[in-house]
PDB file of C-alpha atoms and ligand atoms in Angstrom:
ATOM      1  CA  MET A 294     233.323  33.847 159.033  1.00  0.00           C
ATOM      2  CA  TRP A 295     231.467  30.554 158.760  1.00  0.00           C
ATOM      3  CA  ALA A 296     228.677  29.193 160.890  1.00  0.00           C
ATOM      4  CA  TRP A 297     227.289  25.681 160.934  1.00  0.00           C
ATOM      5  CA  VAL A 298     223.502  25.355 160.833  1.00  0.00           C
ATOM      6  CA  ASN A 299     221.656  22.043 160.774  1.00  0.00           C
ATOM      7  CA  GLY A 300     224.338  20.209 158.869  1.00  0.00           C
ATOM      8  CA  GLU A 301     225.428  22.972 156.485  1.00  0.00           C
ATOM      9  CA  PHE A 302     228.316  25.387 156.596  1.00  0.00           C
ATOM     10  CA  VAL A 303     226.927  28.830 155.865  1.00  0.00           C
ATOM     11  CA  ARG A 304     228.373  32.298 155.824  1.00  0.00           C
ATOM     12  CA  ARG A 305     227.745  33.901 159.169  1.00  0.00           C
ATOM     13  CA  ASP A 306     225.986  36.864 157.530  1.00  0.00           C
ATOM     14  CA  GLN A 307     223.538  34.529 155.728  1.00  0.00           C
ATOM     15  CA  PRO A 308     222.301  32.213 158.452  1.00  0.00           C
ATOM     16  CA  GLY A 309     219.807  29.521 157.523  1.00  0.00           C
ATOM     17  CA  ILE A 310     217.670  30.171 160.592  1.00  0.00           C
ATOM     18  CA  ARG A 311     214.048  31.199 160.276  1.00  0.00           C
ATOM     19  CA  LEU A 312     212.781  34.260 162.057  1.00  0.00           C
ATOM     20  CA  GLU A 313     209.949  32.187 163.545  1.00  0.00           C
ATOM     21  CA  ASP A 314     212.449  29.958 165.315  1.00  0.00           C
ATOM     22  CA  ARG A 315     211.234  29.300 168.846  1.00  0.00           C
ATOM     23  CA  GLY A 316     214.708  30.124 170.075  1.00  0.00           C
ATOM     24  CA  LEU A 317     214.075  33.714 168.939  1.00  0.00           C
ATOM     25  CA  THR A 318     210.406  33.990 169.899  1.00  0.00           C
ATOM     26  CA  PHE A 319     210.324  32.026 173.193  1.00  0.00           C
ATOM     27  CA  ALA A 320     213.993  31.464 174.180  1.00  0.00           C
ATOM     28  CA  ASP A 321     212.879  27.828 173.800  1.00  0.00           C
ATOM     29  CA  GLY A 322     216.296  26.241 173.643  1.00  0.00           C
ATOM     30  CA  LEU A 323     219.628  25.350 175.178  1.00  0.00           C
ATOM     31  CA  PHE A 324     223.256  26.221 174.632  1.00  0.00           C
ATOM     32  CA  GLU A 325     226.801  25.238 175.517  1.00  0.00           C
ATOM     33  CA  VAL A 326     230.043  27.213 175.509  1.00  0.00           C
ATOM     34  CA  LEU A 327     233.136  25.068 175.013  1.00  0.00           C
ATOM     35  CA  ARG A 328     236.763  26.053 175.063  1.00  0.00           C
ATOM     36  CA  THR A 329     238.949  25.283 172.049  1.00  0.00           C
ATOM     37  CA  VAL A 330     242.714  25.042 172.467  1.00  0.00           C
ATOM     38  CA  GLY A 331     245.177  24.270 169.686  1.00  0.00           C
ATOM     39  CA  GLY A 332     242.329  23.238 167.359  1.00  0.00           C
ATOM     40  CA  LYS A 333     240.867  20.799 169.912  1.00  0.00           C
ATOM     41  CA  VAL A 334     237.684  21.083 171.942  1.00  0.00           C
ATOM     42  CA  LEU A 335     237.975  20.616 175.703  1.00  0.00           C
ATOM     43  CA  PHE A 336     235.589  18.433 177.709  1.00  0.00           C
ATOM     44  CA  TRP A 337     233.421  17.650 174.682  1.00  0.00           C
ATOM     45  CA  ASP A 338     231.815  14.546 176.246  1.00  0.00           C
ATOM     46  CA  GLU A 339     230.847  16.405 179.414  1.00  0.00           C
ATOM     47  CA  HIS A 340     229.286  19.347 177.538  1.00  0.00           C
ATOM     48  CA  LEU A 341     227.405  17.044 175.160  1.00  0.00           C
ATOM     49  CA  ALA A 342     226.131  14.932 178.038  1.00  0.00           C
ATOM     50  CA  ARG A 343     224.825  18.083 179.768  1.00  0.00           C
ATOM     51  CA  ILE A 344     222.973  19.455 176.757  1.00  0.00           C
ATOM     52  CA  ARG A 345     221.553  16.018 175.895  1.00  0.00           C
ATOM     53  CA  ARG A 346     220.277  15.586 179.458  1.00  0.00           C
ATOM     54  CA  SER A 347     218.530  18.969 179.319  1.00  0.00           C
ATOM     55  CA  ALA A 348     217.202  18.348 175.801  1.00  0.00           C
ATOM     56  CA  ARG A 349     215.593  15.144 177.096  1.00  0.00           C
ATOM     57  CA  PHE A 350     214.124  17.060 180.041  1.00  0.00           C
ATOM     58  CA  LEU A 351     212.632  19.694 177.695  1.00  0.00           C
ATOM     59  CA  GLY A 352     211.531  17.142 175.097  1.00  0.00           C
ATOM     60  CA  ILE A 353     213.709  18.572 172.320  1.00  0.00           C
ATOM     61  CA  ALA A 354     215.212  15.999 169.955  1.00  0.00           C
ATOM     62  CA  PHE A 355     218.988  16.093 169.542  1.00  0.00           C
ATOM     63  CA  PRO A 356     219.466  15.578 165.819  1.00  0.00           C
ATOM     64  CA  PHE A 357     223.112  14.443 165.427  1.00  0.00           C
ATOM     65  CA  THR A 358     225.381  11.849 166.972  1.00  0.00           C
ATOM     66  CA  ASP A 359     228.163  13.167 169.201  1.00  0.00           C
ATOM     67  CA  GLN A 360     230.783  11.750 166.830  1.00  0.00           C
ATOM     68  CA  LYS A 361     229.301  13.434 163.761  1.00  0.00           C
ATOM     69  CA  LEU A 362     228.933  16.713 165.622  1.00  0.00           C
ATOM     70  CA  ALA A 363     232.471  16.509 167.014  1.00  0.00           C
ATOM     71  CA  ALA A 364     233.840  16.146 163.489  1.00  0.00           C
ATOM     72  CA  GLU A 365     231.754  19.118 162.297  1.00  0.00           C
ATOM     73  CA  ALA A 366     232.935  21.211 165.256  1.00  0.00           C
ATOM     74  CA  LEU A 367     236.572  20.556 164.407  1.00  0.00           C
ATOM     75  CA  GLU A 368     235.914  21.432 160.768  1.00  0.00           C
ATOM     76  CA  LEU A 369     234.208  24.691 161.809  1.00  0.00           C
ATOM     77  CA  ILE A 370     237.190  25.665 163.953  1.00  0.00           C
ATOM     78  CA  ARG A 371     239.545  24.811 161.111  1.00  0.00           C
ATOM     79  CA  ARG A 372     237.558  26.806 158.532  1.00  0.00           C
ATOM     80  CA  ASN A 373     237.425  29.847 160.776  1.00  0.00           C
ATOM     81  CA  ASP A 374     241.043  29.464 161.743  1.00  0.00           C
ATOM     82  CA  VAL A 375     240.099  29.916 165.397  1.00  0.00           C
ATOM     83  CA  THR A 376     242.278  27.354 167.091  1.00  0.00           C
ATOM     84  CA  ASP A 377     242.235  29.005 170.516  1.00  0.00           C
ATOM     85  CA  GLY A 378     238.799  30.249 171.282  1.00  0.00           C
ATOM     86  CA  GLU A 379     235.228  29.405 172.155  1.00  0.00           C
ATOM     87  CA  LEU A 380     232.781  27.101 170.465  1.00  0.00           C
ATOM     88  CA  TYR A 381     229.133  28.044 170.898  1.00  0.00           C
ATOM     89  CA  LEU A 382     226.479  25.403 170.330  1.00  0.00           C
ATOM     90  CA  GLU A 383     222.760  26.129 170.398  1.00  0.00           C
ATOM     91  CA  LEU A 384     219.773  23.799 170.145  1.00  0.00           C
ATOM     92  CA  THR A 385     216.230  25.130 169.831  1.00  0.00           C
ATOM     93  CA  ARG A 386     212.825  23.508 169.424  1.00  0.00           C
ATOM     94  CA  GLY A 387     212.884  24.731 165.822  1.00  0.00           C
ATOM     95  CA  ALA A 388     210.761  26.999 163.629  1.00  0.00           C
ATOM     96  CA  ASP A 389     207.067  27.333 164.414  1.00  0.00           C
ATOM     97  CA  PRO A 390     205.207  29.386 161.755  1.00  0.00           C
ATOM     98  CA  TYR A 391     202.407  30.477 164.106  1.00  0.00           C
ATOM     99  CA  ARG A 392     204.273  31.491 167.274  1.00  0.00           C
ATOM    100  CA  GLN A 393     201.982  29.490 169.508  1.00  0.00           C
ATOM    101  CA  HIS A 394     203.036  28.469 172.988  1.00  0.00           C
ATOM    102  CA  LYS A 395     201.795  24.963 172.231  1.00  0.00           C
ATOM    103  CA  TYR A 396     204.618  22.669 171.201  1.00  0.00           C
ATOM    104  CA  PRO A 397     204.949  22.523 167.419  1.00  0.00           C
ATOM    105  CA  PRO A 398     203.622  19.421 165.631  1.00  0.00           C
ATOM    106  CA  SER A 399     205.773  16.311 165.839  1.00  0.00           C
ATOM    107  CA  GLY A 400     208.105  16.174 162.901  1.00  0.00           C
ATOM    108  CA  THR A 401     209.165  19.819 163.402  1.00  0.00           C
ATOM    109  CA  GLU A 402     212.915  19.825 163.043  1.00  0.00           C
ATOM    110  CA  PRO A 403     214.916  21.242 165.940  1.00  0.00           C
ATOM    111  CA  THR A 404     217.538  23.854 165.091  1.00  0.00           C
ATOM    112  CA  LEU A 405     221.120  23.083 166.021  1.00  0.00           C
ATOM    113  CA  PHE A 406     223.896  25.495 165.191  1.00  0.00           C
ATOM    114  CA  MET A 407     227.504  26.131 166.135  1.00  0.00           C
ATOM    115  CA  LEU A 408     229.608  29.290 166.009  1.00  0.00           C
ATOM    116  CA  SER A 409     233.268  29.659 166.778  1.00  0.00           C
ATOM    117  CA  PHE A 410     234.697  32.805 168.332  1.00  0.00           C
ATOM    118  CA  PRO A 411     238.167  33.956 169.232  1.00  0.00           C
ATOM    119  CA  LEU A 412     238.654  33.809 172.983  1.00  0.00           C
ATOM    120  CA  ARG A 413     236.993  36.767 174.721  1.00  0.00           C
ATOM    121  CA  THR A 414     239.511  39.217 176.115  1.00  0.00           C
ATOM    122  CA  ILE A 415     240.012  38.816 179.844  1.00  0.00           C
ATOM    123  CA  ASP A 416     242.594  40.953 181.604  1.00  0.00           C
ATOM    124  CA  ALA A 417     245.244  38.603 183.055  1.00  0.00           C
ATOM    125  CA  VAL A 418     245.211  40.679 186.231  1.00  0.00           C
ATOM    126  CA  ASN A 419     242.021  38.825 187.165  1.00  0.00           C
ATOM    127  CA  TRP A 420     243.986  35.573 187.494  1.00  0.00           C
ATOM    128  CA  GLU A 421     247.073  37.237 188.950  1.00  0.00           C
ATOM    129  CA  ARG A 422     245.424  39.420 191.588  1.00  0.00           C
ATOM    130  CA  GLY A 423     241.829  38.241 191.655  1.00  0.00           C
ATOM    131  CA  ALA A 424     238.486  39.327 190.239  1.00  0.00           C
ATOM    132  CA  THR A 425     236.092  41.856 191.734  1.00  0.00           C
ATOM    133  CA  LEU A 426     232.468  40.812 192.203  1.00  0.00           C
ATOM    134  CA  LEU A 427     229.304  42.712 192.963  1.00  0.00           C
ATOM    135  CA  THR A 428     226.302  41.122 194.613  1.00  0.00           C
ATOM    136  CA  TYR A 429     223.023  41.227 192.726  1.00  0.00           C
ATOM    137  CA  PRO A 430     219.612  39.597 193.316  1.00  0.00           C
ATOM    138  CA  ASP A 431     219.090  36.323 191.479  1.00  0.00           C
ATOM    139  CA  LEU A 432     216.060  37.244 189.378  1.00  0.00           C
ATOM    140  CA  ARG A 433     215.927  33.980 187.448  1.00  0.00           C
ATOM    141  CA  HIS A 434     213.375  31.228 186.950  1.00  0.00           C
ATOM    142  CA  ARG A 435     213.358  27.650 188.298  1.00  0.00           C
ATOM    143  CA  LEU A 436     215.124  26.067 185.302  1.00  0.00           C
ATOM    144  CA  CYS A 437     218.659  27.160 186.148  1.00  0.00           C
ATOM    145  CA  GLU A 438     219.990  23.589 186.218  1.00  0.00           C
ATOM    146  CA  HIS A 439     219.519  23.637 182.446  1.00  0.00           C
ATOM    147  CA  LYS A 440     221.626  25.847 180.234  1.00  0.00           C
ATOM    148  CA  THR A 441     218.655  27.581 178.645  1.00  0.00           C
ATOM    149  CA  ILE A 442     219.125  30.463 176.248  1.00  0.00           C
ATOM    150  CA  ASN A 443     216.851  32.562 178.472  1.00  0.00           C
ATOM    151  CA  LEU A 444     219.690  34.669 179.875  1.00  0.00           C
ATOM    152  CA  LEU A 445     218.127  38.075 180.413  1.00  0.00           C
ATOM    153  CA  ALA A 446     218.551  38.024 184.211  1.00  0.00           C
ATOM    154  CA  ASN A 447     222.184  36.911 183.807  1.00  0.00           C
ATOM    155  CA  VAL A 448     222.802  39.725 181.325  1.00  0.00           C
ATOM    156  CA  LEU A 449     221.314  42.281 183.731  1.00  0.00           C
ATOM    157  CA  ALA A 450     223.392  40.950 186.630  1.00  0.00           C
ATOM    158  CA  LYS A 451     226.652  40.930 184.695  1.00  0.00           C
ATOM    159  CA  ASN A 452     226.131  44.399 183.285  1.00  0.00           C
ATOM    160  CA  TYR A 453     225.350  45.742 186.750  1.00  0.00           C
ATOM    161  CA  ALA A 454     228.818  44.438 187.722  1.00  0.00           C
ATOM    162  CA  TYR A 455     230.565  45.694 184.553  1.00  0.00           C
ATOM    163  CA  GLU A 456     229.150  49.195 184.936  1.00  0.00           C
ATOM    164  CA  ARG A 457     230.721  49.363 188.403  1.00  0.00           C
ATOM    165  CA  GLY A 458     234.115  48.049 187.294  1.00  0.00           C
ATOM    166  CA  GLY A 459     233.478  44.448 188.388  1.00  0.00           C
ATOM    167  CA  TYR A 460     234.288  41.207 186.597  1.00  0.00           C
ATOM    168  CA  GLU A 461     231.184  39.231 187.566  1.00  0.00           C
ATOM    169  CA  ALA A 462     227.970  39.400 189.547  1.00  0.00           C
ATOM    170  CA  LEU A 463     227.487  37.218 192.596  1.00  0.00           C
ATOM    171  CA  MET A 464     223.799  36.398 192.492  1.00  0.00           C
ATOM    172  CA  CYS A 465     221.904  35.882 195.735  1.00  0.00           C
ATOM    173  CA  ARG A 466     218.503  34.541 196.766  1.00  0.00           C
ATOM    174  CA  GLU A 467     216.788  34.957 200.124  1.00  0.00           C
ATOM    175  CA  ASP A 468     215.359  32.487 202.615  1.00  0.00           C
ATOM    176  CA  ALA A 469     214.192  32.848 206.222  1.00  0.00           C
ATOM    177  CA  ARG A 470     217.821  32.792 207.415  1.00  0.00           C
ATOM    178  CA  GLY A 471     218.990  35.511 205.048  1.00  0.00           C
ATOM    179  CA  SER A 472     220.789  35.985 201.774  1.00  0.00           C
ATOM    180  CA  TYR A 473     222.450  32.926 200.218  1.00  0.00           C
ATOM    181  CA  ILE A 474     224.642  32.853 197.145  1.00  0.00           C
ATOM    182  CA  THR A 475     223.712  30.930 194.001  1.00  0.00           C
ATOM    183  CA  GLU A 476     226.175  31.553 191.169  1.00  0.00           C
ATOM    184  CA  GLY A 477     227.518  34.222 188.860  1.00  0.00           C
ATOM    185  CA  GLY A 478     226.010  35.465 185.629  1.00  0.00           C
ATOM    186  CA  SER A 479     228.166  32.833 183.910  1.00  0.00           C
ATOM    187  CA  SER A 480     230.235  31.109 186.597  1.00  0.00           C
ATOM    188  CA  ASN A 481     230.105  28.991 189.773  1.00  0.00           C
ATOM    189  CA  TYR A 482     231.492  29.964 193.188  1.00  0.00           C
ATOM    190  CA  PHE A 483     233.649  28.362 195.841  1.00  0.00           C
ATOM    191  CA  CYS A 484     235.122  29.551 199.103  1.00  0.00           C
ATOM    192  CA  CYS A 485     237.601  28.016 201.482  1.00  0.00           C
ATOM    193  CA  ARG A 486     237.134  28.072 205.262  1.00  0.00           C
ATOM    194  CA  GLY A 487     239.555  26.304 207.558  1.00  0.00           C
ATOM    195  CA  GLY A 488     240.939  24.163 204.721  1.00  0.00           C
ATOM    196  CA  ARG A 489     237.471  22.970 203.603  1.00  0.00           C
ATOM    197  CA  LEU A 490     235.967  23.969 200.269  1.00  0.00           C
ATOM    198  CA  LEU A 491     232.372  25.141 200.353  1.00  0.00           C
ATOM    199  CA  THR A 492     230.239  25.593 197.259  1.00  0.00           C
ATOM    200  CA  PRO A 493     226.500  25.993 196.676  1.00  0.00           C
ATOM    201  CA  GLU A 494     224.775  22.659 196.085  1.00  0.00           C
ATOM    202  CA  ILE A 495     223.102  22.079 192.714  1.00  0.00           C
ATOM    203  CA  ASP A 496     219.741  23.508 193.716  1.00  0.00           C
ATOM    204  CA  ASN A 497     218.477  25.501 190.757  1.00  0.00           C
ATOM    205  CA  ILE A 498     221.984  26.512 189.632  1.00  0.00           C
ATOM    206  CA  MET A 499     224.160  25.413 186.709  1.00  0.00           C
ATOM    207  CA  PRO A 500     226.021  22.134 187.180  1.00  0.00           C
ATOM    208  CA  GLY A 501     229.223  23.616 185.738  1.00  0.00           C
ATOM    209  CA  ILE A 502     231.691  21.359 183.955  1.00  0.00           C
ATOM    210  CA  THR A 503     234.594  23.304 185.485  1.00  0.00           C
ATOM    211  CA  ARG A 504     232.955  23.120 188.933  1.00  0.00           C
ATOM    212  CA  ALA A 505     232.663  19.329 188.618  1.00  0.00           C
ATOM    213  CA  GLY A 506     236.322  19.045 187.515  1.00  0.00           C
ATOM    214  CA  VAL A 507     237.496  21.130 190.472  1.00  0.00           C
ATOM    215  CA  ILE A 508     235.391  19.184 193.002  1.00  0.00           C
ATOM    216  CA  ASP A 509     236.598  15.889 191.615  1.00  0.00           C
ATOM    217  CA  HIS A 510     240.240  16.948 191.734  1.00  0.00           C
ATOM    218  CA  ALA A 511     239.946  18.467 195.222  1.00  0.00           C
ATOM    219  CA  ARG A 512     238.374  15.298 196.660  1.00  0.00           C
ATOM    220  CA  ARG A 513     241.030  13.092 195.076  1.00  0.00           C
ATOM    221  CA  ALA A 514     243.689  15.410 196.526  1.00  0.00           C
ATOM    222  CA  GLY A 515     242.196  14.928 200.006  1.00  0.00           C
ATOM    223  CA  ILE A 516     240.518  18.337 200.305  1.00  0.00           C
ATOM    224  CA  GLU A 517     237.081  18.128 201.896  1.00  0.00           C
ATOM    225  CA  VAL A 518     234.371  19.616 199.681  1.00  0.00           C
ATOM    226  CA  VAL A 519     230.972  20.513 201.090  1.00  0.00           C
ATOM    227  CA  GLU A 520     228.090  21.225 198.716  1.00  0.00           C
ATOM    228  CA  ARG A 521     225.243  22.950 200.527  1.00  0.00           C
ATOM    229  CA  ARG A 522     223.313  26.207 200.762  1.00  0.00           C
ATOM    230  CA  LEU A 523     225.953  28.857 201.346  1.00  0.00           C
ATOM    231  CA  TYR A 524     224.978  32.109 203.036  1.00  0.00           C
ATOM    232  CA  LEU A 525     226.476  35.377 201.880  1.00  0.00           C
ATOM    233  CA  ASN A 526     227.871  36.189 205.339  1.00  0.00           C
ATOM    234  CA  GLU A 527     229.692  32.812 205.415  1.00  0.00           C
ATOM    235  CA  PHE A 528     231.119  33.478 201.970  1.00  0.00           C
ATOM    236  CA  LEU A 529     232.267  36.963 202.940  1.00  0.00           C
ATOM    237  CA  GLY A 530     233.925  35.571 206.073  1.00  0.00           C
ATOM    238  CA  ALA A 531     235.907  32.925 204.126  1.00  0.00           C
ATOM    239  CA  ASP A 532     239.718  32.659 204.056  1.00  0.00           C
ATOM    240  CA  GLU A 533     239.764  32.741 200.256  1.00  0.00           C
ATOM    241  CA  ALA A 534     237.358  32.386 197.344  1.00  0.00           C
ATOM    242  CA  PHE A 535     237.348  31.673 193.626  1.00  0.00           C
ATOM    243  CA  LEU A 536     235.015  31.256 190.684  1.00  0.00           C
ATOM    244  CA  THR A 537     234.962  28.665 187.913  1.00  0.00           C
ATOM    245  CA  SER A 538     233.762  28.564 184.307  1.00  0.00           C
ATOM    246  CA  THR A 539     234.813  27.318 180.904  1.00  0.00           C
ATOM    247  CA  VAL A 540     236.327  30.678 179.970  1.00  0.00           C
ATOM    248  CA  SER A 541     237.449  31.906 183.403  1.00  0.00           C
ATOM    249  CA  LYS A 542     238.795  28.450 184.393  1.00  0.00           C
ATOM    250  CA  VAL A 543     239.697  28.776 188.103  1.00  0.00           C
ATOM    251  CA  MET A 544     239.864  32.471 188.940  1.00  0.00           C
ATOM    252  CA  PRO A 545     240.646  33.903 192.375  1.00  0.00           C
ATOM    253  CA  ILE A 546     238.280  36.457 193.904  1.00  0.00           C
ATOM    254  CA  ARG A 547     239.813  39.621 195.304  1.00  0.00           C
ATOM    255  CA  ALA A 548     236.678  41.436 196.433  1.00  0.00           C
ATOM    256  CA  VAL A 549     232.930  41.074 196.816  1.00  0.00           C
ATOM    257  CA  ASP A 550     231.386  44.530 197.200  1.00  0.00           C
ATOM    258  CA  TYR A 551     233.472  46.026 200.050  1.00  0.00           C
ATOM    259  CA  THR A 552     234.907  42.760 201.428  1.00  0.00           C
ATOM    260  CA  THR A 553     238.382  41.744 200.284  1.00  0.00           C
ATOM    261  CA  PHE A 554     240.167  38.385 200.181  1.00  0.00           C
ATOM    262  CA  PRO A 555     243.815  37.420 199.755  1.00  0.00           C
ATOM    263  CA  ALA A 556     244.007  36.466 196.078  1.00  0.00           C
ATOM    264  CA  PRO A 557     245.046  34.010 195.011  1.00  0.00           C
ATOM    265  CA  GLY A 558     244.946  32.203 198.349  1.00  0.00           C
ATOM    266  CA  PRO A 559     247.018  29.027 198.739  1.00  0.00           C
ATOM    267  CA  VAL A 560     244.178  26.549 198.074  1.00  0.00           C
ATOM    268  CA  THR A 561     243.009  28.547 195.060  1.00  0.00           C
ATOM    269  CA  ARG A 562     246.576  28.612 193.707  1.00  0.00           C
ATOM    270  CA  ARG A 563     246.759  24.852 194.030  1.00  0.00           C
ATOM    271  CA  LEU A 564     243.458  24.346 192.240  1.00  0.00           C
ATOM    272  CA  MET A 565     244.389  26.813 189.480  1.00  0.00           C
ATOM    273  CA  ASP A 566     247.510  24.737 188.795  1.00  0.00           C
ATOM    274  CA  ALA A 567     245.578  21.479 189.018  1.00  0.00           C
ATOM    275  CA  PHE A 568     243.017  22.709 186.504  1.00  0.00           C
ATOM    276  CA  GLU A 569     245.765  23.682 184.035  1.00  0.00           C
ATOM    277  CA  GLU A 570     247.089  20.155 184.452  1.00  0.00           C
ATOM    278  CA  LEU A 571     243.610  18.744 183.773  1.00  0.00           C
ATOM    279  CA  ILE A 572     243.469  20.745 180.522  1.00  0.00           C
ATOM    280  CA  HIS A 573     246.904  19.428 179.644  1.00  0.00           C
ATOM    281  CA  GLN A 574     245.740  15.845 180.167  1.00  0.00           C
ATOM    282  CA  GLU A 575     242.585  16.492 178.161  1.00  0.00           C
ATOM    283  CA  LEU A 576     244.660  17.826 175.247  1.00  0.00           C
ATOM    284  CA  ALA A 577     246.911  14.766 175.380  1.00  0.00           C
ATOM    285  CA  ARG A 578     243.976  12.298 175.155  1.00  0.00           C
TER     286      ARG A 578
HETATM  287  N1  LIG B 176     228.747  30.063 181.175  1.00  0.00           N
HETATM  288  N2  LIG B 176     226.793  29.225 185.753  1.00  0.00           N
HETATM  289  C1  LIG B 176     226.249  29.820 184.684  1.00  0.00           C
HETATM  290  C2  LIG B 176     224.971  30.568 184.860  1.00  0.00           C
HETATM  291  C3  LIG B 176     226.889  29.738 183.427  1.00  0.00           C
HETATM  292  O1  LIG B 176     226.344  30.337 182.358  1.00  0.00           O
HETATM  293  C4  LIG B 176     228.116  29.049 183.322  1.00  0.00           C
HETATM  294  C5  LIG B 176     228.860  28.947 182.018  1.00  0.00           C
HETATM  295  C6  LIG B 176     228.653  28.441 184.464  1.00  0.00           C
HETATM  296  C7  LIG B 176     229.927  27.652 184.425  1.00  0.00           C
HETATM  297  O2  LIG B 176     229.733  26.427 183.755  1.00  0.00           O
HETATM  298  P1  LIG B 176     230.919  25.719 182.960  1.00  0.00           P
HETATM  299  O3  LIG B 176     231.991  25.458 183.930  1.00  0.00           O
HETATM  300  O4  LIG B 176     230.272  24.469 182.447  1.00  0.00           O
HETATM  301  O5  LIG B 176     231.354  26.651 181.868  1.00  0.00           O
HETATM  302  C8  LIG B 176     227.944  28.535 185.663  1.00  0.00           C
HETATM  303  C9  LIG B 176     229.402  30.100 179.889  1.00  0.00           C
HETATM  304  C10 LIG B 176     230.874  29.957 179.976  1.00  0.00           C
HETATM  305  C11 LIG B 176     228.944  31.352 179.161  1.00  0.00           C
HETATM  306  O6  LIG B 176     227.757  31.667 179.270  1.00  0.00           O
HETATM  307  O7  LIG B 176     229.747  31.993 178.495  1.00  0.00           O
END
């Protein structure tokens, strides 16, 4: 397998990344996961805009133009012969020989690398009959609007769910009113109550590309979408619910802990079809 590191194609077992890279020592970096279909990359502009926005926020230079990087991404997919799969892109603040918290001297090159993977295996039953979720406390920091590579709390949450036969964790925070939902270990959440879609507002959660696509489509189709703090008891009392992510697309939710939902519900079904159509249009561009 090949990897792409800072402008070079390298064998995946001989990466050109230094052990002092701040991505390894401080999780000082960002990532994106993109879906590849038929040798094309979906929603490239949206993913690049998100990582560039966060790189600016963190003061990490983004060393390539989108066009150059897009061409390299396609070449990586071609070399690895992974037409349908996932493209992983990671940007870090680069190698710092002294492992000091202080930002490295100006002129330190950031590290940017891409990997391509075959699509992770997801049992189709999750789309057909809905996914099972387990609630878990949101143990994360205050930088969750940025796709940072600091994913330990997400890993703990997801593995808590996996070990109990679940597909995803539904992470929750607390305020004076009670427990409110944030997002999954790697997905965003929606529920439908009385024909209206409700989803947590972007308040220290990931502004998902799939989430944005679904909201945009729903509004254009005349479905009211409300983005606000969403309490767990409201979510559990919903008519139907679903999650969204690059790899899960729109996936119905069958159960959260001991509460069950009809899955897929009619609105979810409609949005699942609409999202497939959006992918279709994207591939035809
Ligand atoms: N995860 N929330 C979190 C915490 C995520 O990590 C992700 C994506 C999402 C959904 O965002 P998008 O629709 O842009 O994929 C929400 C990727 C898929 C991953 O870590 O594999």
